[in-house]
């Protein structure tokens, strides 16, 4: 089994240190990197240049699609496929379709949010290479980690290690990916 390098991981002790390190990594021209912190660090999203998530658009599209589909199904069933006049009522009445269409809009939006979240987070992934690092579990307690991926065009093991050391990173280690 060949060992493939996933990236380099560095540990930091404070939110200010990880934020400063993230700014320097970004300014150094790296694009494939991430931070792992025990709580949200104010300003990290701006430093990492993270935009809005597309999950909301997926949810909106699936909710709207469900709404239109239900209205279309009711129209097709009542006005075209099986027209049955009952008590002089019209073949199709938009107010009558609102309640079931609204219920499906909510259901479609919820399913869209779930599908969008799974897609954008690249789930399910049953195992991540970072979980093999024994110190990485401290990211849920009191340590801050910055990982630079080996798939970054600028990644060089020696140069990247020097950069992380100059930023004050501790316990800099290679993370191997056996997948």
JSON list of N, CA and C in Angstrom, two decimals, residues 91-168:
[
{"chain": "A", "resi": 91, "resn": "UNK", "atom": "N", "xyz": [-63.10, 22.89, -12.95]},
{"chain": "A", "resi": 91, "resn": "UNK", "atom": "CA", "xyz": [-62.17, 21.77, -13.11]},
{"chain": "A", "resi": 91, "resn": "UNK", "atom": "C", "xyz": [-60.85, 22.00, -12.38]},
{"chain": "A", "resi": 92, "resn": "UNK", "atom": "N", "xyz": [-60.42, 23.27, -12.33]},
{"chain": "A", "resi": 92, "resn": "UNK", "atom": "CA", "xyz": [-59.17, 23.60, -11.64]},
{"chain": "A", "resi": 92, "resn": "UNK", "atom": "C", "xyz": [-59.36, 24.90, -10.91]},
{"chain": "A", "resi": 93, "resn": "UNK", "atom": "N", "xyz": [-58.99, 24.93, -9.65]},
{"chain": "A", "resi": 93, "resn": "UNK", "atom": "CA", "xyz": [-59.12, 26.12, -8.83]},
{"chain": "A", "resi": 93, "resn": "UNK", "atom": "C", "xyz": [-57.81, 26.34, -8.09]},
{"chain": "A", "resi": 94, "resn": "UNK", "atom": "N", "xyz": [-57.06, 27.40, -8.44]},
{"chain": "A", "resi": 94, "resn": "UNK", "atom": "CA", "xyz": [-55.77, 27.64, -7.79]},
{"chain": "A", "resi": 94, "resn": "UNK", "atom": "C", "xyz": [-55.82, 27.70, -6.26]},
{"chain": "A", "resi": 95, "resn": "UNK", "atom": "N", "xyz": [-56.83, 28.35, -5.63]},
{"chain": "A", "resi": 95, "resn": "UNK", "atom": "CA", "xyz": [-56.83, 28.36, -4.16]},
{"chain": "A", "resi": 95, "resn": "UNK", "atom": "C", "xyz": [-56.91, 26.95, -3.56]},
{"chain": "A", "resi": 96, "resn": "UNK", "atom": "N", "xyz": [-57.55, 26.05, -4.25]},
{"chain": "A", "resi": 96, "resn": "UNK", "atom": "CA", "xyz": [-57.68, 24.68, -3.75]},
{"chain": "A", "resi": 96, "resn": "UNK", "atom": "C", "xyz": [-56.32, 23.97, -3.74]},
{"chain": "A", "resi": 97, "resn": "UNK", "atom": "N", "xyz": [-55.42, 24.37, -4.60]},
{"chain": "A", "resi": 97, "resn": "UNK", "atom": "CA", "xyz": [-54.12, 23.69, -4.69]},
{"chain": "A", "resi": 97, "resn": "UNK", "atom": "C", "xyz": [-53.10, 24.23, -3.70]},
{"chain": "A", "resi": 98, "resn": "UNK", "atom": "N", "xyz": [-53.40, 25.37, -3.05]},
{"chain": "A", "resi": 98, "resn": "UNK", "atom": "CA", "xyz": [-52.39, 26.02, -2.24]},
{"chain": "A", "resi": 98, "resn": "UNK", "atom": "C", "xyz": [-51.91, 25.17, -1.06]},
{"chain": "A", "resi": 99, "resn": "UNK", "atom": "N", "xyz": [-52.82, 24.59, -0.30]},
{"chain": "A", "resi": 99, "resn": "UNK", "atom": "CA", "xyz": [-52.41, 23.87, 0.91]},
{"chain": "A", "resi": 99, "resn": "UNK", "atom": "C", "xyz": [-51.51, 22.67, 0.59]},
{"chain": "A", "resi": 100, "resn": "UNK", "atom": "N", "xyz": [-51.90, 21.75, -0.32]},
{"chain": "A", "resi": 100, "resn": "UNK", "atom": "CA", "xyz": [-50.97, 20.64, -0.59]},
{"chain": "A", "resi": 100, "resn": "UNK", "atom": "C", "xyz": [-49.67, 21.10, -1.25]},
{"chain": "A", "resi": 101, "resn": "UNK", "atom": "N", "xyz": [-49.75, 22.14, -2.10]},
{"chain": "A", "resi": 101, "resn": "UNK", "atom": "CA", "xyz": [-48.53, 22.64, -2.74]},
{"chain": "A", "resi": 101, "resn": "UNK", "atom": "C", "xyz": [-47.61, 23.29, -1.72]},
{"chain": "A", "resi": 102, "resn": "UNK", "atom": "N", "xyz": [-48.18, 24.00, -0.75]},
{"chain": "A", "resi": 102, "resn": "UNK", "atom": "CA", "xyz": [-47.37, 24.63, 0.29]},
{"chain": "A", "resi": 102, "resn": "UNK", "atom": "C", "xyz": [-46.68, 23.58, 1.16]},
{"chain": "A", "resi": 103, "resn": "UNK", "atom": "N", "xyz": [-47.41, 22.53, 1.49]},
{"chain": "A", "resi": 103, "resn": "UNK", "atom": "CA", "xyz": [-46.82, 21.45, 2.29]},
{"chain": "A", "resi": 103, "resn": "UNK", "atom": "C", "xyz": [-45.65, 20.82, 1.54]},
{"chain": "A", "resi": 104, "resn": "UNK", "atom": "N", "xyz": [-45.80, 20.62, 0.24]},
{"chain": "A", "resi": 104, "resn": "UNK", "atom": "CA", "xyz": [-44.70, 20.04, -0.54]},
{"chain": "A", "resi": 104, "resn": "UNK", "atom": "C", "xyz": [-43.56, 21.03, -0.74]},
{"chain": "A", "resi": 105, "resn": "UNK", "atom": "N", "xyz": [-43.86, 22.33, -0.76]},
{"chain": "A", "resi": 105, "resn": "UNK", "atom": "CA", "xyz": [-42.81, 23.34, -0.82]},
{"chain": "A", "resi": 105, "resn": "UNK", "atom": "C", "xyz": [-41.91, 23.22, 0.40]},
{"chain": "A", "resi": 106, "resn": "UNK", "atom": "N", "xyz": [-42.50, 23.09, 1.58]},
{"chain": "A", "resi": 106, "resn": "UNK", "atom": "CA", "xyz": [-41.72, 22.94, 2.81]},
{"chain": "A", "resi": 106, "resn": "UNK", "atom": "C", "xyz": [-40.91, 21.65, 2.77]},
{"chain": "A", "resi": 107, "resn": "UNK", "atom": "N", "xyz": [-41.56, 20.57, 2.34]},
{"chain": "A", "resi": 107, "resn": "UNK", "atom": "CA", "xyz": [-40.86, 19.28, 2.27]},
{"chain": "A", "resi": 107, "resn": "UNK", "atom": "C", "xyz": [-39.73, 19.32, 1.25]},
{"chain": "A", "resi": 108, "resn": "UNK", "atom": "N", "xyz": [-39.99, 19.90, 0.09]},
{"chain": "A", "resi": 108, "resn": "UNK", "atom": "CA", "xyz": [-38.94, 20.02, -0.95]},
{"chain": "A", "resi": 108, "resn": "UNK", "atom": "C", "xyz": [-37.79, 20.88, -0.49]},
{"chain": "A", "resi": 109, "resn": "UNK", "atom": "N", "xyz": [-38.09, 21.98, 0.22]},
{"chain": "A", "resi": 109, "resn": "UNK", "atom": "CA", "xyz": [-37.03, 22.85, 0.74]},
{"chain": "A", "resi": 109, "resn": "UNK", "atom": "C", "xyz": [-36.17, 22.14, 1.77]},
{"chain": "A", "resi": 110, "resn": "UNK", "atom": "N", "xyz": [-36.81, 21.36, 2.64]},
{"chain": "A", "resi": 110, "resn": "UNK", "atom": "CA", "xyz": [-36.05, 20.62, 3.66]},
{"chain": "A", "resi": 110, "resn": "UNK", "atom": "C", "xyz": [-35.17, 19.56, 3.01]},
{"chain": "A", "resi": 111, "resn": "UNK", "atom": "N", "xyz": [-35.71, 18.83, 2.06]},
{"chain": "A", "resi": 111, "resn": "UNK", "atom": "CA", "xyz": [-34.92, 17.80, 1.37]},
{"chain": "A", "resi": 111, "resn": "UNK", "atom": "C", "xyz": [-33.81, 18.47, 0.56]},
{"chain": "A", "resi": 112, "resn": "UNK", "atom": "N", "xyz": [-34.10, 19.61, -0.05]},
{"chain": "A", "resi": 112, "resn": "UNK", "atom": "CA", "xyz": [-33.08, 20.35, -0.79]},
{"chain": "A", "resi": 112, "resn": "UNK", "atom": "C", "xyz": [-31.94, 20.81, 0.10]},
{"chain": "A", "resi": 113, "resn": "UNK", "atom": "N", "xyz": [-32.27, 21.26, 1.31]},
{"chain": "A", "resi": 113, "resn": "UNK", "atom": "CA", "xyz": [-31.23, 21.68, 2.25]},
{"chain": "A", "resi": 113, "resn": "UNK", "atom": "C", "xyz": [-30.35, 20.49, 2.64]},
{"chain": "A", "resi": 114, "resn": "UNK", "atom": "N", "xyz": [-30.97, 19.35, 2.86]},
{"chain": "A", "resi": 114, "resn": "UNK", "atom": "CA", "xyz": [-30.22, 18.15, 3.23]},
{"chain": "A", "resi": 114, "resn": "UNK", "atom": "C", "xyz": [-29.32, 17.70, 2.07]},
{"chain": "A", "resi": 115, "resn": "UNK", "atom": "N", "xyz": [-29.88, 17.64, 0.87]},
{"chain": "A", "resi": 115, "resn": "UNK", "atom": "CA", "xyz": [-29.10, 17.22, -0.31]},
{"chain": "A", "resi": 115, "resn": "UNK", "atom": "C", "xyz": [-27.97, 18.22, -0.58]},
{"chain": "A", "resi": 116, "resn": "UNK", "atom": "N", "xyz": [-28.28, 19.52, -0.50]},
{"chain": "A", "resi": 116, "resn": "UNK", "atom": "CA", "xyz": [-27.25, 20.54, -0.73]},
{"chain": "A", "resi": 116, "resn": "UNK", "atom": "C", "xyz": [-26.13, 20.48, 0.29]},
{"chain": "A", "resi": 117, "resn": "UNK", "atom": "N", "xyz": [-26.48, 20.23, 1.56]},
{"chain": "A", "resi": 117, "resn": "UNK", "atom": "CA", "xyz": [-25.48, 20.12, 2.61]},
{"chain": "A", "resi": 117, "resn": "UNK", "atom": "C", "xyz": [-24.57, 18.91, 2.37]},
{"chain": "A", "resi": 118, "resn": "UNK", "atom": "N", "xyz": [-25.18, 17.77, 2.03]},
{"chain": "A", "resi": 118, "resn": "UNK", "atom": "CA", "xyz": [-24.37, 16.59, 1.75]},
{"chain": "A", "resi": 118, "resn": "UNK", "atom": "C", "xyz": [-23.45, 16.82, 0.56]},
{"chain": "A", "resi": 119, "resn": "UNK", "atom": "N", "xyz": [-23.96, 17.46, -0.49]},
{"chain": "A", "resi": 119, "resn": "UNK", "atom": "CA", "xyz": [-23.14, 17.69, -1.69]},
{"chain": "A", "resi": 119, "resn": "UNK", "atom": "C", "xyz": [-22.00, 18.67, -1.43]},
{"chain": "A", "resi": 120, "resn": "UNK", "atom": "N", "xyz": [-22.28, 19.79, -0.78]},
{"chain": "A", "resi": 120, "resn": "UNK", "atom": "CA", "xyz": [-21.22, 20.79, -0.58]},
{"chain": "A", "resi": 120, "resn": "UNK", "atom": "C", "xyz": [-20.19, 20.34, 0.44]},
{"chain": "A", "resi": 121, "resn": "UNK", "atom": "N", "xyz": [-20.59, 19.49, 1.38]},
{"chain": "A", "resi": 121, "resn": "UNK", "atom": "CA", "xyz": [-19.64, 18.98, 2.38]},
{"chain": "A", "resi": 121, "resn": "UNK", "atom": "C", "xyz": [-18.97, 17.69, 1.94]},
{"chain": "A", "resi": 122, "resn": "UNK", "atom": "N", "xyz": [-19.26, 17.24, 0.73]},
{"chain": "A", "resi": 122, "resn": "UNK", "atom": "CA", "xyz": [-18.68, 16.02, 0.16]},
{"chain": "A", "resi": 122, "resn": "UNK", "atom": "C", "xyz": [-18.90, 14.83, 1.09]},
{"chain": "A", "resi": 123, "resn": "UNK", "atom": "N", "xyz": [-20.14, 14.70, 1.55]},
{"chain": "A", "resi": 123, "resn": "UNK", "atom": "CA", "xyz": [-20.50, 13.60, 2.43]},
{"chain": "A", "resi": 123, "resn": "UNK", "atom": "C", "xyz": [-21.22, 12.52, 1.65]},
{"chain": "A", "resi": 124, "resn": "UNK", "atom": "N", "xyz": [-21.27, 11.32, 2.05]},
{"chain": "A", "resi": 124, "resn": "UNK", "atom": "CA", "xyz": [-20.62, 10.82, 3.26]},
{"chain": "A", "resi": 124, "resn": "UNK", "atom": "C", "xyz": [-19.17, 10.46, 2.99]},
{"chain": "A", "resi": 125, "resn": "UNK", "atom": "N", "xyz": [-18.32, 10.83, 3.89]},
{"chain": "A", "resi": 125, "resn": "UNK", "atom": "CA", "xyz": [-16.92, 10.41, 3.90]},
{"chain": "A", "resi": 125, "resn": "UNK", "atom": "C", "xyz": [-16.71, 9.75, 5.24]},
{"chain": "A", "resi": 126, "resn": "UNK", "atom": "N", "xyz": [-16.53, 8.46, 5.23]},
{"chain": "A", "resi": 126, "resn": "UNK", "atom": "CA", "xyz": [-16.53, 7.69, 6.46]},
{"chain": "A", "resi": 126, "resn": "UNK", "atom": "C", "xyz": [-15.26, 7.88, 7.28]},
{"chain": "A", "resi": 127, "resn": "UNK", "atom": "N", "xyz": [-14.19, 8.30, 6.62]},
{"chain": "A", "resi": 127, "resn": "UNK", "atom": "CA", "xyz": [-12.94, 8.50, 7.35]},
{"chain": "A", "resi": 127, "resn": "UNK", "atom": "C", "xyz": [-12.17, 9.63, 6.69]},
{"chain": "A", "resi": 128, "resn": "UNK", "atom": "N", "xyz": [-11.55, 10.46, 7.49]},
{"chain": "A", "resi": 128, "resn": "UNK", "atom": "CA", "xyz": [-10.74, 11.56, 6.98]},
{"chain": "A", "resi": 128, "resn": "UNK", "atom": "C", "xyz": [-9.30, 11.34, 7.45]},
{"chain": "A", "resi": 129, "resn": "UNK", "atom": "N", "xyz": [-8.32, 11.63, 6.61]},
{"chain": "A", "resi": 129, "resn": "UNK", "atom": "CA", "xyz": [-6.92, 11.41, 7.00]},
{"chain": "A", "resi": 129, "resn": "UNK", "atom": "C", "xyz": [-6.50, 12.16, 8.26]},
{"chain": "A", "resi": 130, "resn": "UNK", "atom": "N", "xyz": [-7.12, 13.29, 8.55]},
{"chain": "A", "resi": 130, "resn": "UNK", "atom": "CA", "xyz": [-6.74, 14.05, 9.74]},
{"chain": "A", "resi": 130, "resn": "UNK", "atom": "C", "xyz": [-7.07, 13.30, 11.03]},
{"chain": "A", "resi": 131, "resn": "UNK", "atom": "N", "xyz": [-8.01, 12.38, 10.98]},
{"chain": "A", "resi": 131, "resn": "UNK", "atom": "CA", "xyz": [-8.39, 11.65, 12.18]},
{"chain": "A", "resi": 131, "resn": "UNK", "atom": "C", "xyz": [-7.27, 10.73, 12.67]},
{"chain": "A", "resi": 132, "resn": "UNK", "atom": "N", "xyz": [-6.30, 10.43, 11.81]},
{"chain": "A", "resi": 132, "resn": "UNK", "atom": "CA", "xyz": [-5.18, 9.58, 12.21]},
{"chain": "A", "resi": 132, "resn": "UNK", "atom": "C", "xyz": [-4.16, 10.35, 13.08]},
{"chain": "A", "resi": 133, "resn": "UNK", "atom": "N", "xyz": [-4.19, 11.67, 13.00]},
{"chain": "A", "resi": 133, "resn": "UNK", "atom": "CA", "xyz": [-3.27, 12.48, 13.79]},
{"chain": "A", "resi": 133, "resn": "UNK", "atom": "C", "xyz": [-3.76, 12.50, 15.23]},
{"chain": "A", "resi": 134, "resn": "UNK", "atom": "N", "xyz": [-2.97, 12.01, 16.17]},
{"chain": "A", "resi": 134, "resn": "UNK", "atom": "CA", "xyz": [-3.44, 11.91, 17.56]},
{"chain": "A", "resi": 134, "resn": "UNK", "atom": "C", "xyz": [-3.74, 13.27, 18.20]},
{"chain": "A", "resi": 135, "resn": "UNK", "atom": "N", "xyz": [-3.06, 14.32, 17.80]},
{"chain": "A", "resi": 135, "resn": "UNK", "atom": "CA", "xyz": [-3.28, 15.64, 18.40]},
{"chain": "A", "resi": 135, "resn": "UNK", "atom": "C", "xyz": [-4.50, 16.34, 17.81]},
{"chain": "A", "resi": 136, "resn": "UNK", "atom": "N", "xyz": [-5.00, 15.87, 16.68]},
{"chain": "A", "resi": 136, "resn": "UNK", "atom": "CA", "xyz": [-6.12, 16.55, 16.01]},
{"chain": "A", "resi": 136, "resn": "UNK", "atom": "C", "xyz": [-7.39, 16.55, 16.86]},
{"chain": "A", "resi": 137, "resn": "UNK", "atom": "N", "xyz": [-7.53, 15.58, 17.76]},
{"chain": "A", "resi": 137, "resn": "UNK", "atom": "CA", "xyz": [-8.71, 15.55, 18.63]},
{"chain": "A", "resi": 137, "resn": "UNK", "atom": "C", "xyz": [-8.76, 16.79, 19.53]},
{"chain": "A", "resi": 138, "resn": "UNK", "atom": "N", "xyz": [-7.64, 17.46, 19.73]},
{"chain": "A", "resi": 138, "resn": "UNK", "atom": "CA", "xyz": [-7.61, 18.67, 20.55]},
{"chain": "A", "resi": 138, "resn": "UNK", "atom": "C", "xyz": [-8.33, 19.84, 19.88]},
{"chain": "A", "resi": 139, "resn": "UNK", "atom": "N", "xyz": [-8.65, 19.71, 18.59]},
{"chain": "A", "resi": 139, "resn": "UNK", "atom": "CA", "xyz": [-9.39, 20.76, 17.88]},
{"chain": "A", "resi": 139, "resn": "UNK", "atom": "C", "xyz": [-10.79, 20.93, 18.45]},
{"chain": "A", "resi": 140, "resn": "UNK", "atom": "N", "xyz": [-11.29, 19.94, 19.17]},
{"chain": "A", "resi": 140, "resn": "UNK", "atom": "CA", "xyz": [-12.60, 20.06, 19.79]},
{"chain": "A", "resi": 140, "resn": "UNK", "atom": "C", "xyz": [-12.51, 20.61, 21.21]},
{"chain": "A", "resi": 141, "resn": "UNK", "atom": "N", "xyz": [-11.30, 20.83, 21.70]},
{"chain": "A", "resi": 141, "resn": "UNK", "atom": "CA", "xyz": [-11.13, 21.30, 23.08]},
{"chain": "A", "resi": 141, "resn": "UNK", "atom": "C", "xyz": [-10.53, 22.69, 23.13]},
{"chain": "A", "resi": 142, "resn": "UNK", "atom": "N", "xyz": [-9.21, 22.78, 22.88]},
{"chain": "A", "resi": 142, "resn": "UNK", "atom": "CA", "xyz": [-8.56, 24.06, 23.11]},
{"chain": "A", "resi": 142, "resn": "UNK", "atom": "C", "xyz": [-7.42, 24.39, 22.14]},
{"chain": "A", "resi": 143, "resn": "UNK", "atom": "N", "xyz": [-7.25, 23.63, 21.08]},
{"chain": "A", "resi": 143, "resn": "UNK", "atom": "CA", "xyz": [-6.17, 23.89, 20.12]},
{"chain": "A", "resi": 143, "resn": "UNK", "atom": "C", "xyz": [-6.75, 24.28, 18.77]},
{"chain": "A", "resi": 144, "resn": "UNK", "atom": "N", "xyz": [-5.94, 24.95, 17.98]},
{"chain": "A", "resi": 144, "resn": "UNK", "atom": "CA", "xyz": [-6.34, 25.45, 16.67]},
{"chain": "A", "resi": 144, "resn": "UNK", "atom": "C", "xyz": [-5.39, 24.88, 15.63]},
{"chain": "A", "resi": 145, "resn": "UNK", "atom": "N", "xyz": [-5.92, 24.35, 14.54]},
{"chain": "A", "resi": 145, "resn": "UNK", "atom": "CA", "xyz": [-5.09, 23.68, 13.55]},
{"chain": "A", "resi": 145, "resn": "UNK", "atom": "C", "xyz": [-5.27, 24.32, 12.18]},
{"chain": "A", "resi": 146, "resn": "UNK", "atom": "N", "xyz": [-4.17, 24.38, 11.46]},
{"chain": "A", "resi": 146, "resn": "UNK", "atom": "CA", "xyz": [-4.17, 24.84, 10.07]},
{"chain": "A", "resi": 146, "resn": "UNK", "atom": "C", "xyz": [-3.57, 23.73, 9.24]},
{"chain": "A", "resi": 147, "resn": "UNK", "atom": "N", "xyz": [-4.28, 23.35, 8.18]},
{"chain": "A", "resi": 147, "resn": "UNK", "atom": "CA", "xyz": [-3.82, 22.27, 7.30]},
{"chain": "A", "resi": 147, "resn": "UNK", "atom": "C", "xyz": [-3.67, 22.82, 5.89]},
{"chain": "A", "resi": 148, "resn": "UNK", "atom": "N", "xyz": [-2.52, 22.60, 5.30]},
{"chain": "A", "resi": 148, "resn": "UNK", "atom": "CA", "xyz": [-2.29, 22.96, 3.90]},
{"chain": "A", "resi": 148, "resn": "UNK", "atom": "C", "xyz": [-2.22, 21.66, 3.11]},
{"chain": "A", "resi": 149, "resn": "UNK", "atom": "N", "xyz": [-3.12, 21.54, 2.14]},
{"chain": "A", "resi": 149, "resn": "UNK", "atom": "CA", "xyz": [-3.24, 20.31, 1.36]},
{"chain": "A", "resi": 149, "resn": "UNK", "atom": "C", "xyz": [-2.13, 20.13, 0.34]},
{"chain": "A", "resi": 150, "resn": "UNK", "atom": "N", "xyz": [-1.75, 18.90, 0.11]},
{"chain": "A", "resi": 150, "resn": "UNK", "atom": "CA", "xyz": [-0.70, 18.61, -0.87]},
{"chain": "A", "resi": 150, "resn": "UNK", "atom": "C", "xyz": [-1.19, 18.82, -2.30]},
{"chain": "A", "resi": 151, "resn": "UNK", "atom": "N", "xyz": [-2.51, 18.95, -2.49]},
{"chain": "A", "resi": 151, "resn": "UNK", "atom": "CA", "xyz": [-3.02, 19.17, -3.84]},
{"chain": "A", "resi": 151, "resn": "UNK", "atom": "C", "xyz": [-2.98, 20.65, -4.23]},
{"chain": "A", "resi": 152, "resn": "UNK", "atom": "N", "xyz": [-2.43, 21.49, -3.37]},
{"chain": "A", "resi": 152, "resn": "UNK", "atom": "CA", "xyz": [-2.23, 22.91, -3.70]},
{"chain": "A", "resi": 152, "resn": "UNK", "atom": "C", "xyz": [-1.06, 23.01, -4.68]},
{"chain": "A", "resi": 153, "resn": "UNK", "atom": "N", "xyz": [-1.21, 23.85, -5.68]},
{"chain": "A", "resi": 153, "resn": "UNK", "atom": "CA", "xyz": [-0.16, 23.99, -6.69]},
{"chain": "A", "resi": 153, "resn": "UNK", "atom": "C", "xyz": [1.15, 24.52, -6.10]},
{"chain": "A", "resi": 154, "resn": "UNK", "atom": "N", "xyz": [1.06, 25.27, -5.01]},
{"chain": "A", "resi": 154, "resn": "UNK", "atom": "CA", "xyz": [2.25, 25.85, -4.40]},
{"chain": "A", "resi": 154, "resn": "UNK", "atom": "C", "xyz": [2.88, 24.95, -3.34]},
{"chain": "A", "resi": 155, "resn": "UNK", "atom": "N", "xyz": [2.25, 23.82, -3.06]},
{"chain": "A", "resi": 155, "resn": "UNK", "atom": "CA", "xyz": [2.71, 22.95, -1.98]},
{"chain": "A", "resi": 155, "resn": "UNK", "atom": "C", "xyz": [4.08, 22.35, -2.30]},
{"chain": "A", "resi": 156, "resn": "UNK", "atom": "N", "xyz": [4.99, 22.53, -1.36]},
{"chain": "A", "resi": 156, "resn": "UNK", "atom": "CA", "xyz": [6.29, 21.88, -1.37]},
{"chain": "A", "resi": 156, "resn": "UNK", "atom": "C", "xyz": [6.53, 21.53, 0.09]},
{"chain": "A", "resi": 157, "resn": "UNK", "atom": "N", "xyz": [6.82, 20.28, 0.36]},
{"chain": "A", "resi": 157, "resn": "UNK", "atom": "CA", "xyz": [6.90, 19.86, 1.75]},
{"chain": "A", "resi": 157, "resn": "UNK", "atom": "C", "xyz": [7.87, 20.71, 2.56]},
{"chain": "A", "resi": 158, "resn": "UNK", "atom": "N", "xyz": [9.04, 20.97, 2.02]},
{"chain": "A", "resi": 158, "resn": "UNK", "atom": "CA", "xyz": [10.04, 21.74, 2.78]},
{"chain": "A", "resi": 158, "resn": "UNK", "atom": "C", "xyz": [9.66, 23.21, 2.90]},
{"chain": "A", "resi": 159, "resn": "UNK", "atom": "N", "xyz": [9.22, 23.83, 1.81]},
{"chain": "A", "resi": 159, "resn": "UNK", "atom": "CA", "xyz": [8.87, 25.25, 1.85]},
{"chain": "A", "resi": 159, "resn": "UNK", "atom": "C", "xyz": [7.62, 25.50, 2.70]},
{"chain": "A", "resi": 160, "resn": "UNK", "atom": "N", "xyz": [6.65, 24.62, 2.58]},
{"chain": "A", "resi": 160, "resn": "UNK", "atom": "CA", "xyz": [5.43, 24.76, 3.37]},
{"chain": "A", "resi": 160, "resn": "UNK", "atom": "C", "xyz": [5.73, 24.58, 4.85]},
{"chain": "A", "resi": 161, "resn": "UNK", "atom": "N", "xyz": [6.59, 23.63, 5.17]},
{"chain": "A", "resi": 161, "resn": "UNK", "atom": "CA", "xyz": [6.99, 23.42, 6.57]},
{"chain": "A", "resi": 161, "resn": "UNK", "atom": "C", "xyz": [7.69, 24.67, 7.11]},
{"chain": "A", "resi": 162, "resn": "UNK", "atom": "N", "xyz": [8.58, 25.27, 6.32]},
{"chain": "A", "resi": 162, "resn": "UNK", "atom": "CA", "xyz": [9.28, 26.48, 6.76]},
{"chain": "A", "resi": 162, "resn": "UNK", "atom": "C", "xyz": [8.28, 27.61, 7.02]},
{"chain": "A", "resi": 163, "resn": "UNK", "atom": "N", "xyz": [7.29, 27.74, 6.14]},
{"chain": "A", "resi": 163, "resn": "UNK", "atom": "CA", "xyz": [6.28, 28.78, 6.33]},
{"chain": "A", "resi": 163, "resn": "UNK", "atom": "C", "xyz": [5.51, 28.56, 7.63]},
{"chain": "A", "resi": 164, "resn": "UNK", "atom": "N", "xyz": [5.07, 27.34, 7.87]},
{"chain": "A", "resi": 164, "resn": "UNK", "atom": "CA", "xyz": [4.31, 27.05, 9.09]},
{"chain": "A", "resi": 164, "resn": "UNK", "atom": "C", "xyz": [5.16, 27.24, 10.33]},
{"chain": "A", "resi": 165, "resn": "UNK", "atom": "N", "xyz": [6.44, 26.90, 10.28]},
{"chain": "A", "resi": 165, "resn": "UNK", "atom": "CA", "xyz": [7.33, 27.13, 11.41]},
{"chain": "A", "resi": 165, "resn": "UNK", "atom": "C", "xyz": [7.52, 28.62, 11.66]},
{"chain": "A", "resi": 166, "resn": "UNK", "atom": "N", "xyz": [7.65, 29.40, 10.59]},
{"chain": "A", "resi": 166, "resn": "UNK", "atom": "CA", "xyz": [7.85, 30.85, 10.75]},
{"chain": "A", "resi": 166, "resn": "UNK", "atom": "C", "xyz": [6.60, 31.54, 11.33]},
{"chain": "A", "resi": 167, "resn": "UNK", "atom": "N", "xyz": [5.45, 30.91, 11.16]},
{"chain": "A", "resi": 167, "resn": "UNK", "atom": "CA", "xyz": [4.20, 31.47, 11.69]},
{"chain": "A", "resi": 167, "resn": "UNK", "atom": "C", "xyz": [3.95, 31.08, 13.14]},
{"chain": "A", "resi": 168, "resn": "UNK", "atom": "N", "xyz": [4.83, 30.25, 13.70]},
{"chain": "A", "resi": 168, "resn": "UNK", "atom": "CA", "xyz": [4.68, 29.84, 15.09]},
{"chain": "A", "resi": 168, "resn": "UNK", "atom": "C", "xyz": [3.91, 28.55, 15.27]}
]
